[in-house]
PDB file of C-alpha atoms in Angstrom:
ATOM      1  CA  VAL A   1      30.589  16.399  27.931  1.00 41.00           C
ATOM      2  CA  PHE A   2      28.668  13.337  26.738  1.00 46.00           C
ATOM      3  CA  GLY A   3      25.029  14.088  26.158  1.00 48.00           C
ATOM      4  CA  MET A   4      25.453  17.845  26.452  1.00 46.00           C
ATOM      5  CA  ILE A   5      22.757  19.906  24.714  1.00 49.00           C
ATOM      6  CA  VAL A   6      24.052  22.825  22.687  1.00 47.00           C
ATOM      7  CA  ARG A   7      21.909  25.711  21.397  1.00 47.00           C
ATOM      8  CA  THR A   8      22.983  27.141  18.041  1.00 48.00           C
ATOM      9  CA  GLY A   9      21.557  29.819  15.805  1.00 50.00           C
ATOM     10  CA  GLY A  10      18.861  32.199  16.924  1.00 51.00           C
ATOM     11  CA  GLY A  11      15.382  33.471  16.186  1.00 51.00           C
ATOM     12  CA  ASN A  12      13.285  31.137  14.034  1.00 50.00           C
ATOM     13  CA  SER A  13      16.347  29.093  13.022  1.00 47.00           C
ATOM     14  CA  THR A  14      17.201  27.942  16.566  1.00 46.00           C
ATOM     15  CA  ARG A  15      18.265  24.287  16.696  1.00 49.00           C
ATOM     16  CA  TRP A  16      19.066  21.922  19.542  1.00 49.00           C
ATOM     17  CA  LEU A  17      21.902  19.514  18.918  1.00 52.00           C
ATOM     18  CA  LEU A  18      23.092  16.614  21.038  1.00 54.00           C
ATOM     19  CA  ASP A  19      26.802  15.987  21.419  1.00 54.00           C
ATOM     20  CA  GLU A  20      27.797  13.401  18.790  1.00 57.00           C
ATOM     21  CA  THR A  21      30.083  11.278  20.959  1.00 59.00           C
ATOM     22  CA  GLY A  22      27.552   8.475  21.376  1.00 59.00           C
ATOM     23  CA  ASP A  23      24.000   7.259  20.860  1.00 60.00           C
ATOM     24  CA  THR A  24      20.997   9.434  21.564  1.00 62.00           C
ATOM     25  CA  TRP A  25      18.426   7.883  23.897  1.00 59.00           C
ATOM     26  CA  GLN A  26      14.778   8.883  23.967  1.00 60.00           C
ATOM     27  CA  THR A  27      12.495   7.550  26.716  1.00 61.00           C
ATOM     28  CA  GLY A  28       9.224   8.708  25.142  1.00 60.00           C
ATOM     29  CA  ASP A  29       7.703   9.225  21.701  1.00 62.00           C
ATOM     30  CA  VAL A  30       9.125  11.771  19.290  1.00 63.00           C
ATOM     31  CA  VAL A  31       6.142  13.761  18.028  1.00 62.00           C
ATOM     32  CA  MET A  32       6.064  15.756  14.793  1.00 60.00           C
ATOM     33  CA  GLY A  33       3.946  18.691  15.935  1.00 60.00           C
ATOM     34  CA  THR A  34       3.561  20.425  12.579  1.00 63.00           C
ATOM     35  CA  ALA A  35       2.135  18.975   9.369  1.00 61.00           C
ATOM     36  CA  GLY A  36       4.716  18.657   6.607  1.00 61.00           C
ATOM     37  CA  LYS A  37       7.660  18.383   8.998  1.00 65.00           C
ATOM     38  CA  GLY A  38       9.740  15.257   9.446  1.00 62.00           C
ATOM     39  CA  VAL A  39      13.182  13.729   9.680  1.00 67.00           C
ATOM     40  CA  ASP A  40      15.661  15.275   7.221  1.00 63.00           C
ATOM     41  CA  PHE A  41      18.011  12.752   5.586  1.00 61.00           C
ATOM     42  CA  SER A  42      19.467  15.178   3.025  1.00 62.00           C
ATOM     43  CA  ALA A  43      22.998  14.823   4.463  1.00 59.00           C
ATOM     44  CA  ASN A  44      22.973  11.136   3.461  1.00 63.00           C
ATOM     45  CA  THR A  45      21.359  11.358   0.022  1.00 61.00           C
ATOM     46  CA  GLY A  46      22.015  12.913  -3.338  1.00 61.00           C
ATOM     47  CA  GLY A  47      21.229  10.133  -5.799  1.00 60.00           C
ATOM     48  CA  ALA A  48      20.146  10.828  -9.337  1.00 57.00           C
ATOM     49  CA  GLY A  49      16.515  11.861  -9.471  1.00 54.00           C
ATOM     50  CA  GLU A  50      16.142  12.633  -5.773  1.00 52.00           C
ATOM     51  CA  THR A  51      13.062  14.750  -5.121  1.00 58.00           C
ATOM     52  CA  SER A  52      12.891  14.748  -1.319  1.00 59.00           C
ATOM     53  CA  ALA A  53      14.936  13.645   1.681  1.00 60.00           C
ATOM     54  CA  ILE A  54      12.282  14.388   4.320  1.00 66.00           C
ATOM     55  CA  LEU A  55      10.554  11.428   5.971  1.00 67.00           C
ATOM     56  CA  ASP A  56       7.256  12.943   7.067  1.00 69.00           C
ATOM     57  CA  TRP A  57       4.848  10.015   7.355  1.00 69.00           C
ATOM     58  CA  TYR A  58       4.730   6.673   9.119  1.00 85.00           C
ATOM     59  CA  GLU A  59       1.492   4.787   9.636  1.00 91.00           C
ATOM     60  CA  GLU A  60       0.310   1.214   9.973  1.00 95.00           C
ATOM     61  CA  GLY A  61      -3.193  -0.128  10.231  1.00 97.00           C
ATOM     62  CA  THR A  62      -5.920  -2.319   8.807  1.00 98.00           C
ATOM     63  CA  TRP A  63      -8.133  -2.140   5.740  1.00 98.00           C
ATOM     64  CA  THR A  64     -11.046  -4.237   4.457  1.00 97.00           C
ATOM     65  CA  PRO A  65     -10.476  -5.689   0.983  1.00 98.00           C
ATOM     66  CA  PHE A  66     -13.433  -6.615  -1.209  1.00 98.00           C
ATOM     67  CA  VAL A  67     -13.911  -7.886  -4.753  1.00 97.00           C
ATOM     68  CA  SER A  68     -15.909  -5.898  -7.259  1.00 97.00           C
ATOM     69  CA  ASP A  69     -16.871  -5.776 -10.908  1.00 97.00           C
ATOM     70  CA  ASP A  70     -16.672  -2.772 -13.234  1.00 97.00           C
ATOM     71  CA  ASN A  71     -19.098  -0.897 -10.936  1.00 96.00           C
ATOM     72  CA  LEU A  72     -16.421  -0.944  -8.172  1.00 96.00           C
ATOM     73  CA  ASN A  73     -19.210  -1.397  -5.623  1.00 94.00           C
ATOM     74  CA  ALA A  74     -18.965  -3.238  -2.293  1.00 95.00           C
ATOM     75  CA  SER A  75     -22.752  -3.697  -2.056  1.00 95.00           C
ATOM     76  CA  GLU A  76     -23.691  -6.182  -4.765  1.00 95.00           C
ATOM     77  CA  SER A  77     -24.433  -9.011  -2.321  1.00 96.00           C
ATOM     78  CA  GLN A  78     -20.861 -10.348  -2.382  1.00 96.00           C
ATOM     79  CA  ALA A  79     -20.335 -12.581   0.650  1.00 97.00           C
ATOM     80  CA  TYR A  80     -17.155 -13.628   2.448  1.00 97.00           C
ATOM     81  CA  SER A  81     -15.985 -15.841   5.259  1.00 97.00           C
ATOM     82  CA  ALA A  82     -12.829 -13.705   5.559  1.00 97.00           C
ATOM     83  CA  GLN A  83     -11.735 -10.155   4.625  1.00 98.00           C
ATOM     84  CA  VAL A  84      -8.412  -9.289   6.225  1.00 98.00           C
ATOM     85  CA  GLY A  85      -6.043  -6.450   5.338  1.00 98.00           C
ATOM     86  CA  ARG A  86      -2.965  -4.781   6.859  1.00 98.00           C
ATOM     87  CA  TYR A  87      -0.929  -1.854   5.556  1.00 97.00           C
ATOM     88  CA  TRP A  88       2.236   0.105   6.284  1.00 97.00           C
ATOM     89  CA  ARG A  89       2.834   3.594   4.902  1.00 93.00           C
ATOM     90  CA  ILE A  90       6.340   5.057   5.070  1.00 90.00           C
ATOM     91  CA  GLY A  91       6.610   8.428   3.385  1.00 86.00           C
ATOM     92  CA  ARG A  92       4.807   8.072   0.055  1.00 87.00           C
ATOM     93  CA  GLN A  93       5.168   4.275  -0.227  1.00 92.00           C
ATOM     94  CA  VAL A  94       2.337   1.965   0.871  1.00 96.00           C
ATOM     95  CA  TRP A  95       2.920  -1.759   1.423  1.00 97.00           C
ATOM     96  CA  PHE A  96      -0.130  -3.911   1.990  1.00 98.00           C
ATOM     97  CA  GLN A  97      -1.264  -7.482   2.418  1.00 98.00           C
ATOM     98  CA  GLY A  98      -4.651  -9.087   2.433  1.00 98.00           C
ATOM     99  CA  ALA A  99      -6.746 -12.226   2.353  1.00 98.00           C
ATOM    100  CA  ILE A 100     -10.217 -12.723   0.920  1.00 98.00           C
ATOM    101  CA  VAL A 101     -12.291 -15.902   1.132  1.00 98.00           C
ATOM    102  CA  LEU A 102     -15.468 -15.646  -0.936  1.00 97.00           C
ATOM    103  CA  THR A 103     -18.679 -17.565  -0.313  1.00 97.00           C
ATOM    104  CA  SER A 104     -20.792 -15.842  -2.992  1.00 97.00           C
ATOM    105  CA  LEU A 105     -20.312 -13.451  -5.911  1.00 97.00           C
ATOM    106  CA  GLY A 106     -23.809 -12.084  -5.296  1.00 96.00           C
ATOM    107  CA  SER A 107     -25.022 -10.008  -8.238  1.00 97.00           C
ATOM    108  CA  LEU A 108     -21.540  -9.184  -9.573  1.00 97.00           C
ATOM    109  CA  THR A 109     -21.289  -9.361 -13.377  1.00 97.00           C
ATOM    110  CA  THR A 110     -19.123 -12.438 -13.931  1.00 96.00           C
ATOM    111  CA  SER A 111     -17.969 -11.312 -17.390  1.00 97.00           C
ATOM    112  CA  ASP A 112     -16.474  -8.106 -15.906  1.00 97.00           C
ATOM    113  CA  THR A 113     -12.866  -7.729 -14.787  1.00 97.00           C
ATOM    114  CA  CYS A 114     -12.265  -8.654 -11.146  1.00 97.00           C
ATOM    115  CA  TYR A 115     -10.978  -5.875  -8.904  1.00 97.00           C
ATOM    116  CA  ILE A 116      -9.632  -6.022  -5.382  1.00 97.00           C
ATOM    117  CA  ASN A 117     -10.948  -2.838  -3.879  1.00 97.00           C
ATOM    118  CA  GLY A 118     -10.716  -0.771  -0.694  1.00 97.00           C
ATOM    119  CA  LEU A 119      -6.996   0.088  -0.570  1.00 97.00           C
ATOM    120  CA  PRO A 120      -6.259   2.475   2.325  1.00 96.00           C
ATOM    121  CA  PHE A 121      -4.894   5.404   0.256  1.00 95.00           C
ATOM    122  CA  THR A 122      -5.484   6.753  -3.253  1.00 95.00           C
ATOM    123  CA  ALA A 123      -2.661   5.845  -5.637  1.00 95.00           C
ATOM    124  CA  GLU A 124      -0.666   8.640  -7.223  1.00 94.00           C
ATOM    125  CA  ASN A 125      -1.592   9.637 -10.784  1.00 91.00           C
ATOM    126  CA  LEU A 126       1.770   8.766 -12.332  1.00 82.00           C
ATOM    127  CA  GLY A 127       2.054   7.585 -15.936  1.00 81.00           C
ATOM    128  CA  ASN A 128       3.670   4.139 -16.135  1.00 82.00           C
ATOM    129  CA  GLY A 129       4.268   4.268 -12.384  1.00 82.00           C
ATOM    130  CA  GLU A 130       1.420   2.015 -11.309  1.00 90.00           C
ATOM    131  CA  GLY A 131       1.793  -0.215  -8.269  1.00 93.00           C
ATOM    132  CA  SER A 132       1.577  -3.988  -8.369  1.00 95.00           C
ATOM    133  CA  LEU A 133       0.017  -6.877  -6.505  1.00 96.00           C
ATOM    134  CA  THR A 134       1.239 -10.473  -6.258  1.00 96.00           C
ATOM    135  CA  PHE A 135      -0.400 -13.600  -4.910  1.00 96.00           C
ATOM    136  CA  GLY A 136       1.225 -15.913  -2.394  1.00 95.00           C
ATOM    137  CA  PHE A 137      -1.688 -18.356  -2.381  1.00 95.00           C
ATOM    138  CA  ALA A 138      -4.953 -18.838  -4.239  1.00 95.00           C
ATOM    139  CA  GLY A 139      -7.597 -21.546  -4.347  1.00 95.00           C
ATOM    140  CA  GLY A 140     -11.052 -22.258  -5.739  1.00 94.00           C
ATOM    141  CA  LEU A 141     -10.250 -20.527  -9.032  1.00 96.00           C
ATOM    142  CA  ALA A 142     -11.509 -21.355 -12.521  1.00 94.00           C
ATOM    143  CA  ILE A 143      -8.287 -20.712 -14.452  1.00 93.00           C
ATOM    144  CA  THR A 144      -6.103 -23.040 -16.497  1.00 92.00           C
ATOM    145  CA  ALA A 145      -3.471 -25.002 -14.601  1.00 91.00           C
ATOM    146  CA  GLY A 146      -0.094 -23.286 -14.862  1.00 89.00           C
ATOM    147  CA  HIS A 147      -1.534 -19.805 -15.287  1.00 92.00           C
ATOM    148  CA  THR A 148      -0.846 -17.186 -12.606  1.00 92.00           C
ATOM    149  CA  LEU A 149      -2.768 -14.201 -11.240  1.00 95.00           C
ATOM    150  CA  THR A 150      -1.230 -10.757 -10.894  1.00 96.00           C
ATOM    151  CA  GLY A 151      -2.554  -7.241 -10.449  1.00 96.00           C
ATOM    152  CA  VAL A 152      -1.981  -3.552 -11.118  1.00 96.00           C
ATOM    153  CA  ILE A 153      -3.000  -0.667  -8.851  1.00 95.00           C
ATOM    154  CA  SER A 154      -4.486   1.825 -11.262  1.00 87.00           C
ATOM    155  CA  ASN A 155      -3.544   5.530 -11.145  1.00 91.00           C
ATOM    156  CA  ASN A 156      -5.593   7.791  -8.883  1.00 93.00           C
ATOM    157  CA  THR A 157      -7.678   4.894  -7.491  1.00 95.00           C
ATOM    158  CA  THR A 158      -8.050   2.684  -4.429  1.00 96.00           C
ATOM    159  CA  TYR A 159      -8.350  -0.596  -6.311  1.00 97.00           C
ATOM    160  CA  CYS A 160      -6.294  -3.195  -8.121  1.00 97.00           C
ATOM    161  CA  SER A 161      -7.244  -4.680 -11.507  1.00 97.00           C
ATOM    162  CA  LEU A 162      -6.547  -8.412 -11.724  1.00 97.00           C
ATOM    163  CA  TYR A 163      -4.834 -10.076 -14.685  1.00 96.00           C
ATOM    164  CA  ASN A 164      -3.911 -13.605 -15.677  1.00 95.00           C
ATOM    165  CA  TRP A 165      -0.510 -14.582 -17.149  1.00 94.00           C
ATOM    166  CA  ASP A 166      -2.182 -16.650 -19.860  1.00 91.00           C
ATOM    167  CA  ALA A 167      -1.127 -15.127 -23.174  1.00 89.00           C
ATOM    168  CA  THR A 168       1.999 -15.399 -25.310  1.00 88.00           C
ATOM    169  CA  GLY A 169       2.361 -11.622 -25.251  1.00 89.00           C
ATOM    170  CA  GLY A 170       1.706 -11.176 -21.520  1.00 92.00           C
ATOM    171  CA  VAL A 171      -1.533 -10.913 -19.557  1.00 94.00           C
ATOM    172  CA  THR A 172      -5.287 -10.694 -20.088  1.00 95.00           C
ATOM    173  CA  SER A 173      -7.927  -9.355 -17.709  1.00 96.00           C
ATOM    174  CA  THR A 174      -9.137 -11.805 -15.078  1.00 96.00           C
ATOM    175  CA  THR A 175     -12.916 -12.023 -15.003  1.00 96.00           C
ATOM    176  CA  LEU A 176     -15.039 -12.727 -11.947  1.00 96.00           C
ATOM    177  CA  ALA A 177     -16.045 -16.035 -13.568  1.00 96.00           C
ATOM    178  CA  GLU A 178     -12.373 -17.061 -13.357  1.00 96.00           C
ATOM    179  CA  ILE A 179     -12.233 -16.042  -9.692  1.00 95.00           C
ATOM    180  CA  SER A 180     -15.388 -18.083  -8.918  1.00 93.00           C
ATOM    181  CA  ALA A 181     -17.755 -17.929  -5.956  1.00 95.00           C
ATOM    182  CA  ASP A 182     -15.539 -19.859  -3.529  1.00 94.00           C
ATOM    183  CA  ALA A 183     -12.154 -18.314  -4.296  1.00 96.00           C
ATOM    184  CA  ARG A 184      -9.472 -17.877  -1.666  1.00 97.00           C
ATOM    185  CA  LEU A 185      -6.924 -15.120  -2.377  1.00 97.00           C
ATOM    186  CA  HIS A 186      -3.844 -14.207  -0.319  1.00 98.00           C
ATOM    187  CA  PHE A 187      -1.883 -11.271  -1.718  1.00 98.00           C
ATOM    188  CA  ASN A 188       0.532  -8.440  -1.058  1.00 97.00           C
ATOM    189  CA  GLY A 189       1.601  -5.361  -2.973  1.00 97.00           C
ATOM    190  CA  MET A 190       3.052  -1.894  -3.031  1.00 97.00           C
ATOM    191  CA  TYR A 191       2.157   1.467  -4.538  1.00 96.00           C
ATOM    192  CA  GLN A 192       2.931   5.163  -4.204  1.00 93.00           C
ATOM    193  CA  VAL A 193       0.628   7.956  -3.105  1.00 93.00           C
ATOM    194  CA  ALA A 194       0.705  11.623  -4.032  1.00 83.00           C
ATOM    195  CA  ALA A 195       2.857  13.975  -1.948  1.00 73.00           C
TER     196      ALA A 195
END
């Protein structure tokens, strides 16, 4: 019978299965009532290096990005006309986007590296597994024409260190002087969090 519910097993291993002759329809939310539980995809996986087939986290929301110097502090009189951030977490992966429009660097040390700070989750401490940030638009910068900004989400942190593709061998740190007091930065990125 289409849609019939069948009880199998017993005791703590009881499961409820729907007949597999068609789609399953749910009129309300499916709620994971126990921490650490989720949707098991192990029947469809098995690739090299697989460590888990349980999807146990989905979340989306907002965050407030800010620029900082080596002190990583949001309270050094930096001023903005816009600070916008959105994120999506699926399992251990976090995708994010943001926009910052500065009006003042305040008392930030302009010779320090520029950081975009305030990411919604702490990055996993994984050697050579750092996340990355890319820029879709930037303005008001003090960098050489033809050079490009990029960023790396450092291990075990909630910030991204900015770099400039301006060297034959790769990148150099981007200072706050290169960002300037009226910079406009639009960016997106991805990183992984600890299990």
